[in-house]
mmCIF file of C-alpha atoms in Angstrom:
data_model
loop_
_atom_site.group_PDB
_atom_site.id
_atom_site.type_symbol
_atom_site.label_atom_id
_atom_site.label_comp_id
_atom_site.label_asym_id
_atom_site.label_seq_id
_atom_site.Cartn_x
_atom_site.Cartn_y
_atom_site.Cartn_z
ATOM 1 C CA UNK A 1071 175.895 197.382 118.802
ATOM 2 C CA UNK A 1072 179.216 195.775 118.699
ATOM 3 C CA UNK A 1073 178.283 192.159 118.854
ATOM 4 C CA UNK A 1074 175.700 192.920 116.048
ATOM 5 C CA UNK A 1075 178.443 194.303 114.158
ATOM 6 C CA UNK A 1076 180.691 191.022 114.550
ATOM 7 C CA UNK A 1077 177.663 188.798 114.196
ATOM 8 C CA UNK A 1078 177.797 190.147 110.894
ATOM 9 C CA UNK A 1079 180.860 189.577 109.939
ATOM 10 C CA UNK A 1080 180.573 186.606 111.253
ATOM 11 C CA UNK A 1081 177.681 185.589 108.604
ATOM 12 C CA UNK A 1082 179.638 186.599 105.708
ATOM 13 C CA UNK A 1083 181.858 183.193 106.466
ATOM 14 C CA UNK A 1084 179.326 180.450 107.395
ATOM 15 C CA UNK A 1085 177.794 178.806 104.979
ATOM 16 C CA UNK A 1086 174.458 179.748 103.457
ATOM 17 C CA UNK A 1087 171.768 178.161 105.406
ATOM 18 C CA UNK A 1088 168.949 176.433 102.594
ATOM 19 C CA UNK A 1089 165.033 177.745 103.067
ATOM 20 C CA UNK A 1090 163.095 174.849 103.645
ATOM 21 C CA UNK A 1091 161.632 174.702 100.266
ATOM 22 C CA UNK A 1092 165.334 174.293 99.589
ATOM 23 C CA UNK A 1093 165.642 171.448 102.056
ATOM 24 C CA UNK A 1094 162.516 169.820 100.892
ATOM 25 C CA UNK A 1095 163.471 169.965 97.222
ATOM 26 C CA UNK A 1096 167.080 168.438 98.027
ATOM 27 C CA UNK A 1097 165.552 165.666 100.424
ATOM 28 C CA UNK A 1098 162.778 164.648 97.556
ATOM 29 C CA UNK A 1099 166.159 164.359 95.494
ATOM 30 C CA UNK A 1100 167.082 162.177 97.881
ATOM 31 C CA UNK A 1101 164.447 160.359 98.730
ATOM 32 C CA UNK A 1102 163.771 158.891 94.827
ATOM 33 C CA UNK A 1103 167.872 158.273 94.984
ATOM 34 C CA UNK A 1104 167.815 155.837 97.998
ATOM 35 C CA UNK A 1105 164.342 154.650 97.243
ATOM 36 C CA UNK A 1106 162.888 155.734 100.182
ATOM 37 C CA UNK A 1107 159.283 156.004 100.309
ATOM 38 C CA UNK A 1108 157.489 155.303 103.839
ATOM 39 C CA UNK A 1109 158.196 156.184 107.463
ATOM 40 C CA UNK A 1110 159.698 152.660 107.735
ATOM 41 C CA UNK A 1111 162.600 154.473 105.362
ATOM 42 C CA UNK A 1112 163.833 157.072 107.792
ATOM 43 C CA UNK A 1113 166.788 155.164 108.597
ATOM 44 C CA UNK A 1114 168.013 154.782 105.272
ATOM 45 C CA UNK A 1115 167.305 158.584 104.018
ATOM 46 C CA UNK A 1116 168.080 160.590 106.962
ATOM 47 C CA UNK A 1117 171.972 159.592 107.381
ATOM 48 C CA UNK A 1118 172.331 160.478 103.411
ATOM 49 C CA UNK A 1119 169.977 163.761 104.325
ATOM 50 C CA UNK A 1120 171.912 165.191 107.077
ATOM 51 C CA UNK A 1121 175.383 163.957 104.895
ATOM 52 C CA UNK A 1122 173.562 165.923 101.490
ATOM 53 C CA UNK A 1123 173.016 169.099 103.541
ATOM 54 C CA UNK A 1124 175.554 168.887 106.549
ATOM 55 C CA UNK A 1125 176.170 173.099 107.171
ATOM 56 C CA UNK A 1126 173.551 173.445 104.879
ATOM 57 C CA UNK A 1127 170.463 173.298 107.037
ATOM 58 C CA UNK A 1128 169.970 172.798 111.104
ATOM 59 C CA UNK A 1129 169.882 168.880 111.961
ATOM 60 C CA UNK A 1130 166.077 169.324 113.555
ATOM 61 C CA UNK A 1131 164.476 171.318 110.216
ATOM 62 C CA UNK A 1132 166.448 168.619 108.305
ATOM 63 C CA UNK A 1133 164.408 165.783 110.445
ATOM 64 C CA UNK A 1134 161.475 167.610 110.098
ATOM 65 C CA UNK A 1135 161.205 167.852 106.309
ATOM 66 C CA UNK A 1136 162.535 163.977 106.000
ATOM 67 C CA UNK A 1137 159.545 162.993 108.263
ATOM 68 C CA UNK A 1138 157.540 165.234 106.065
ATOM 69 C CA UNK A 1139 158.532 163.786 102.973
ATOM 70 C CA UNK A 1140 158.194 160.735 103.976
ATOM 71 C CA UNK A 1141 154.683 160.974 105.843
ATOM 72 C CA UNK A 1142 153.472 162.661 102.750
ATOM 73 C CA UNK A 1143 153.723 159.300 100.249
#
């Protein structure tokens, strides 16, 4: 009870964490900015990606939706 209690607390001082329709939105954005279209891009839109959303969003869901994205064209 008490560590749910300062758990919350806790919460009220991180950051808010994106939804992944968030995420994929905001790496999209991203994705037309640096031009990256194929999986042969995931070096050059994952840095800017995980720099965009950096306490944003958890480093593997970011991955995730870039390799989405960029599967997806």
């Amino acid at each position: 009870e008490k560590e749910k209690a300062e758990l919350e607390i806790i919460n009220e001082y991180l950051p808010k964490q994106l939804t992944n329709e968030e995420i994929l939105e905001e790496v999209k954005k991203i994705a037309l900015e640096v031009g990256a279209s194929s999986k042969q891009d995931f070096p050059k839109l994952m840095p800017k990606a995980v720099q965009v959303l950096k306490g944003k969003a958890d480093g593997k869901v970011i991955k995730e939706i870039v390799e989405q994205v960029l599967s997806s064209n």
